[in-house]
Structures are given as structure tokens and as C-alpha cells.
XYZ file of C-alpha atoms in Angstrom:
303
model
C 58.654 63.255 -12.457
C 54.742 63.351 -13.512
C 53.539 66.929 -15.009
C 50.847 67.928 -16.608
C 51.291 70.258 -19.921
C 48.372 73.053 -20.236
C 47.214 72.817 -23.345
C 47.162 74.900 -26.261
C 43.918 75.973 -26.807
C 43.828 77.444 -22.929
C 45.850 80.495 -24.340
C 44.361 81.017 -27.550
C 41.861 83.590 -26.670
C 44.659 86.010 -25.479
C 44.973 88.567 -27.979
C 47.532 91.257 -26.830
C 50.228 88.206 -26.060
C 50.926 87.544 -29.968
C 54.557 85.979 -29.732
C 55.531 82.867 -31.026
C 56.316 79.931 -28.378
C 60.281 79.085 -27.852
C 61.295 75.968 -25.939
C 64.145 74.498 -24.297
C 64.338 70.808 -22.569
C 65.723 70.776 -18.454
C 66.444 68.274 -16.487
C 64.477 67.557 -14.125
C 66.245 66.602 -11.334
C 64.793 62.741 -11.554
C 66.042 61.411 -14.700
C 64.093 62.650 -17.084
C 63.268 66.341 -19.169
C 60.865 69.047 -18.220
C 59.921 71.479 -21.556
C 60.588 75.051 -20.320
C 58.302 77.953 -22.388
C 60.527 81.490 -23.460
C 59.508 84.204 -25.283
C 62.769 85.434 -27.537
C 61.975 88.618 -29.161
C 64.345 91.084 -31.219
C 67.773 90.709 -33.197
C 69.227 87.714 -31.713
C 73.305 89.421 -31.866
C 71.590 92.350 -30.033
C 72.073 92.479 -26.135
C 70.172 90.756 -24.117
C 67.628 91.653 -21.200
C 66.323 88.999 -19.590
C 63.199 89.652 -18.167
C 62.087 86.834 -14.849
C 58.539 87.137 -13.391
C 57.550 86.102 -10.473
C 54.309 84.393 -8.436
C 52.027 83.814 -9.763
C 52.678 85.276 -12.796
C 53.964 84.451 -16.192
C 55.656 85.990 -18.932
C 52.459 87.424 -19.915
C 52.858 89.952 -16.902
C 55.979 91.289 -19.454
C 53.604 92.303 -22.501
C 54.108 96.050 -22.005
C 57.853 96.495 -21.967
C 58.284 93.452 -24.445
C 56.793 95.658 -27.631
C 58.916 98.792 -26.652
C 62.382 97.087 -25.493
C 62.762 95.208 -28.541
C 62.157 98.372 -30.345
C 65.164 100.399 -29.280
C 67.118 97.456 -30.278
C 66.986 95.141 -27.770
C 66.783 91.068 -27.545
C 64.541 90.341 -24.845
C 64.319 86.105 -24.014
C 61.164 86.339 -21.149
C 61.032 82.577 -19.527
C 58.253 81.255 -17.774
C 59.239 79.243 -14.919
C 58.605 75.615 -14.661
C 54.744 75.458 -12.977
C 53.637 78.200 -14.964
C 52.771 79.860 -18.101
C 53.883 77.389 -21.012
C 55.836 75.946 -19.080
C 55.418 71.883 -18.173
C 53.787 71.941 -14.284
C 55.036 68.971 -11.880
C 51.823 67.720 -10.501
C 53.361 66.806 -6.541
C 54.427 70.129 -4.753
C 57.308 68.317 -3.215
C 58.684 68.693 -6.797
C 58.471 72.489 -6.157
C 62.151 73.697 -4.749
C 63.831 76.697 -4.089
C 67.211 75.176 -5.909
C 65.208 73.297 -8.430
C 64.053 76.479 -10.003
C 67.528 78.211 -9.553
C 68.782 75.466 -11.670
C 65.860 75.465 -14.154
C 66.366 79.031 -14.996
C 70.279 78.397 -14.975
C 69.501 76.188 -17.763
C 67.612 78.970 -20.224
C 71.362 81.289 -19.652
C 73.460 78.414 -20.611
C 71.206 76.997 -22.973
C 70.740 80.005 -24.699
C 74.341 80.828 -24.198
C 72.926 84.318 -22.953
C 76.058 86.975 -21.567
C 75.617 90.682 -20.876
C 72.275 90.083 -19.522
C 70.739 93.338 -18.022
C 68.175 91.370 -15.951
C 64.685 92.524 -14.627
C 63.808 91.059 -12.172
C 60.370 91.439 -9.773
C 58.874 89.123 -7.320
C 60.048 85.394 -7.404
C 61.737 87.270 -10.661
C 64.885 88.405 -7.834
C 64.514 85.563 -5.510
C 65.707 83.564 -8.534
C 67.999 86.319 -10.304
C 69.428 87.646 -7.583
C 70.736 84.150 -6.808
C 72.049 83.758 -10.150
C 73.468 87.291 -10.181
C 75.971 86.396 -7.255
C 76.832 83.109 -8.594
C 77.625 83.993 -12.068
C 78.443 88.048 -11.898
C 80.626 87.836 -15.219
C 77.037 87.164 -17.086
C 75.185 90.280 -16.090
C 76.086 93.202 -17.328
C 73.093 95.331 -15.336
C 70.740 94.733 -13.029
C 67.225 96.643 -12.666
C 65.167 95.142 -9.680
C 61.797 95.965 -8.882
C 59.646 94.741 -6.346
C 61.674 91.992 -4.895
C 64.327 90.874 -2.480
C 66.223 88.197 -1.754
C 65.560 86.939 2.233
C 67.881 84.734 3.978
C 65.435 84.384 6.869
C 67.516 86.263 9.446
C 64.675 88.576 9.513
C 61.272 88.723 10.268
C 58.598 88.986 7.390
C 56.284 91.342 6.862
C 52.675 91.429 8.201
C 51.993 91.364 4.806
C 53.312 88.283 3.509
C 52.385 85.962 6.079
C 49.039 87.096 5.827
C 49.351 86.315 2.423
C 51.548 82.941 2.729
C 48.582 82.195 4.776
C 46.507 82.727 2.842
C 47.928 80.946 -0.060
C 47.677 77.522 1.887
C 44.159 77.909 3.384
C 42.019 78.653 0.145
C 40.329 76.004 -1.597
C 40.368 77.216 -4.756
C 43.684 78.981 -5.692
C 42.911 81.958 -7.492
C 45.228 83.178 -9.410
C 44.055 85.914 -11.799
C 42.003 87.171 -8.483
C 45.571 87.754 -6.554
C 46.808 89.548 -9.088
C 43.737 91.636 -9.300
C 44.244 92.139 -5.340
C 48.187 93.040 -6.124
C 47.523 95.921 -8.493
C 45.722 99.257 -8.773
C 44.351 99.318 -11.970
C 41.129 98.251 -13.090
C 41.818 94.760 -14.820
C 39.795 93.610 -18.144
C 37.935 90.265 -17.728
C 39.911 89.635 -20.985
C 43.458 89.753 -18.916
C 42.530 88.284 -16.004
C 41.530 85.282 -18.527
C 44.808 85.217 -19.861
C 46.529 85.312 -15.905
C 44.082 82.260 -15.643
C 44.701 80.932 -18.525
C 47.813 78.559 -17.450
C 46.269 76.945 -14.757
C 42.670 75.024 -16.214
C 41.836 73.405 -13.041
C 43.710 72.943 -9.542
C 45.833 69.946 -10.568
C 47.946 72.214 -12.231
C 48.675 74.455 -9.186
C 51.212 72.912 -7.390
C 53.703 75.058 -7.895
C 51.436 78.066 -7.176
C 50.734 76.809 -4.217
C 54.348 75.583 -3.220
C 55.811 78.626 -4.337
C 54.816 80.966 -1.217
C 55.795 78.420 1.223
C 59.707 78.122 -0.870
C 60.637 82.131 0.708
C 63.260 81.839 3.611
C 61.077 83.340 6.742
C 63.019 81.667 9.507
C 66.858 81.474 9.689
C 67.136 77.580 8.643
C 64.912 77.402 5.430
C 66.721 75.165 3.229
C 67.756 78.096 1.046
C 68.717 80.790 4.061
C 72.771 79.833 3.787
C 72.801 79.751 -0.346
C 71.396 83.241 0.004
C 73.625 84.252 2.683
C 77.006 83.946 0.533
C 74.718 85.412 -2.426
C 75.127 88.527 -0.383
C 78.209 88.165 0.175
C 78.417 88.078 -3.558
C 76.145 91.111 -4.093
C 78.290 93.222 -1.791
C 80.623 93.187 -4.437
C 78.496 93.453 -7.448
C 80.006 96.739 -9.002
C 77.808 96.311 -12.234
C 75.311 99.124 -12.589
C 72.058 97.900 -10.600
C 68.948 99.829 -10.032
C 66.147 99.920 -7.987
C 62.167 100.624 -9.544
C 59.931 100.013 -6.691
C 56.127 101.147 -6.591
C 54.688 102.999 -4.205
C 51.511 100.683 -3.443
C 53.219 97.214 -2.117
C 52.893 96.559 1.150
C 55.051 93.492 0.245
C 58.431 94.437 -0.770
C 58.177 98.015 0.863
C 61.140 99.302 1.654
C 63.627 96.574 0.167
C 64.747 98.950 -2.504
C 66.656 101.033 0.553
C 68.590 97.933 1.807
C 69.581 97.140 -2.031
C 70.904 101.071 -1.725
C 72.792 100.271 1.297
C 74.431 96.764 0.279
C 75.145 96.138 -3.352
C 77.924 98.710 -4.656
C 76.655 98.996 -8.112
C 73.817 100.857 -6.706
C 75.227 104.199 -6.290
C 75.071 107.252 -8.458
C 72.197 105.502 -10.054
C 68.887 106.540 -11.256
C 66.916 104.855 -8.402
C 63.241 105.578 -8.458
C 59.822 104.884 -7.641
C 56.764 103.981 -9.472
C 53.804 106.017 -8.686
C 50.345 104.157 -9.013
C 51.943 100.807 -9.343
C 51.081 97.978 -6.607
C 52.903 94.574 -6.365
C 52.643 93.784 -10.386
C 53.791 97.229 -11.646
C 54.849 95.381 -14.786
C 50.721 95.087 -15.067
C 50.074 98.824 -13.737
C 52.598 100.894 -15.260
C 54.774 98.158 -17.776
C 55.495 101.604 -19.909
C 57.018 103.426 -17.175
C 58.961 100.719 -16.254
C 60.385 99.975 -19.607
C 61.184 103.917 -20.092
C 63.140 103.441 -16.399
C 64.770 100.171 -17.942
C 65.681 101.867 -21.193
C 67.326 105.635 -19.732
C 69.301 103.063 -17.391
C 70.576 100.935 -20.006
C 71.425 104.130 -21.972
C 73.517 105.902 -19.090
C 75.198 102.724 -18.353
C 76.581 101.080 -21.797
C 79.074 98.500 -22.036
């Protein structure tokens, strides 16, 4: 597999992303090794939260909670996925697949020999841990999902994502830190939407950015509809404590939080909420909150 590897100096003008680099080697898929980027922060017998961004995002998007997570005694491992961040980028988008990245990110849990996990999970984030949740339910411990869902395709998509999937395959130049300027409802710094920018120096490394919108099961026989079919099946017995942290200003996910409620057991008698002032990256708009939410649900729910 040919991939490009963004180099160093592209991130060293980020300032408030200070943690040194951690990385594994995954197969990938043709013979040969991809090099996977993680951040691994806090005691490393503590427990664990893995924390799984989403598109097209990094672990950057994670600086927030990072800081205050691994401070009440936490051991937070925050991967980029392969195409992003730190993380080596296949150059042909046909390298780009749904199970492919299931199985890259199943490689930083057994890796890492990671157990407990309370994941977090937004965006691509659940697509991916979601997945993994069903198949391997005796490695999570929690789950707190924001923003996110996992679609089999048996349902229509919103307005809003195929405007945006559209979207996604029609611009010339991708623009990354612009979409998640367009996904939030803060005011931005030019200084972090360098940094969102920072992983991708020119289009050759976008292929996965670009793939990535195209990979979400919209019609009932997208190569990953049946996979996430039994996952449900799975998740309707998940009796783990799993919560929901939604924002109120994403058209995108809207309302996914209220089928989790209905579905997946380990949902009820939990501290659901919802994120006020946060759009699609509430990680970005409110990371604080959301690590407060993560940290009071933790608490109440302790092995």
C-alpha cells in the first residue's frame, strides 16, 4: 500500500497540543505495516478512556478533556485514525474502508492490551466504536456517545448529510479546517484552524477525507449495512452503563441520542443530556462540559 507520512514540522506550530507522539505498527491489509499515531496520557495501571474522533478530525479535536481527564486519575490513549492526524495516509481512496478502519482501531485495543475502556465516542468516533462495542462487549466497561450513530442504511439520511456528502465530493479543494469552522459555533482562532489543517499539507494527503463521507451506510446494501445490523443486535443487549451527550446545534446527528434511549439497555436511569451551544464538534465548542459530563458518569457508574 503507498502512503504518504505528514511530516513533522507541519505540527510544530501548534502550541496548546503539547503531548508526546505514541506509535503502534498495523497491518495494512496488503502485506505490509501502516504506523498508527496515539496520544497515551496519565498513569498507565489507571483505567482507561479511550477517546475516537471522527471526520475530519484528529485527536487534536480531544485537547480540552485530555488535560482534565487525566487529572482525576484517568489514562486516556486518544488514536488518530489511519488518514489523519499523525497517522500514515494511504494515498488511493480505494484503500479507504469501512472494515479497514474497524480493524485498524481493533489493533490500538489489542495492541495496547486496553480492557475496561469507557469509550467516547463522536462522529466517525461511534461509527467505529460502536462497531467494536458489539463485537467485543467484555472490553468496555462504559460507553458515553456524543454526536454519532451507527446507520445500517435501512433508513433514509438526513437532508443534512447528503448535502454535505455532496458536498464533500464536488469541492476542489477539500477544506478541512473550514468544515470544522462550518460544524461549530464558536469563533475559531486562525491559530486552531492551523493546527485542524495542519495534517493534511496539500490534497494528496486527503484521500481518506474525502473517502470517508462516502464509507456511511445510506442505502440498505452498503458494504457495511449487515455488519452493523448484528452490531445492533449486539447493542440491544449492551447492559454496561452508556450515555448519551448530544449538542443542541447539529443538524447532523439530531435526534440519534433518542433512538440510543430506546435500543441499547445500558441507557436507562442514566444521566443523558444535552450540550447547549455546542454544534457538530462539541469536543471543540464546549470540550470542558463534556469532560465534566464524562467524569460525573464515570463517577456514578464505577466498576
Amino acid at each position: 500500500m503507498q502512503y504518504l507520512t505528514t511530516p513533522k514540522h507541519c505540527f510544530e506550530p501548534i502550541t496548546d497540543y503539547c503531548y508526546p507522539p505514541h506509535f503502534l505498527q498495523v497491518d495494512d491489509c496488503e502485506g505490509g505495516s501502516l504506523k498508527l499515531h496515539y496520544i497515551d496520557e496519565g498513569p498507565k495501571d489507571a483505567e482507561v478512556v479511550l477517546m475516537l474522533h471522527g471526520e475530519p478530525s484528529w485527536s487534536y479535536l480531544y485537547r480540552k478533556m485530555i488535560a482534565p481527564v487525566v487529572a482525576a486519575g484517568y489514562r486516556v490513549i486518544a488514536p488518530d485514525l489511519i488518514g489523519f492526524g499523525k497517522s500514515d495516509k494511504p494515498t488511493e481512496r480505494s484503500d479507504y474502508t469501512f472494515q479497514r478502519h474497524l480493524d485498524w482501531v481493533r489493533q490500538v485495543i489489542l495492541q495496547l492490551d486496553l480492557k475496561d475502556i469507557t469509550l467516547v465516542c463522536q462522529d466517525w468516533g461511534g461509527l467505529l466504536g460502536l462497531r467494536l462495542v458489539a463485537e467485543h462487549a467484555d472490553l468496555f466497561a462504559r460507553v458515553l456517545a456524543a454526536n454519532t450513530m451507527l446507520p445500517t442504511g435501512d433508513h433514509g439520511a438526513s437532508d443534512a448529510f447528503l448535502k454535505w456528502q455532496t458536498f464533500s465530493q464536488e469541492v476542489d479543494v477539500f477544506p478541512v479546517a473550514g468544515i470544522i469552522k462550518g460544524a461549530t459555533v464558536s469563533s475559531l482562532s486562525p491559530d486552531v484552524l492551523a493546527a485542524y489543517d495542519a495534517p493534511f499539507p496539500d490534497e494528496t494527503y486527503k484521500a481518506g477525507v474525502r473517502q470517508f463521507p462516502l464509507l456511511v451506510p445510506t442505502t440498505p446494501d452498503n458494504p457495511a449495512s449487515q455488519a452493523n445490523r448484528l452490531a445492533w443486535q449486539s447493542l440491544q443487549q449492551f447492559n454496561k452503563p452508556f450515555i448519551t451527550a448530544f449538542s443542541d446545534s447539529d443538524p447532523v446527528t439530531a435526534g440519534g441520542d433518542k433512538i440510543m434511549h430506546k435500543l441499547i439497555p445500558g441507557c436507562e436511569g442514566q444521566a443523558h443530556t444535552t450540550i447547549e451551544q455546542g454544534g457538530h464538534f462539541l469536543q471543540e465548542d464546549k470540550g470542558e462540559e463534556l469532560a465534566k459530563v464524562l467524569l460525573s458518569f464515570i463517577h456514578a457508574n464505577p466498576l
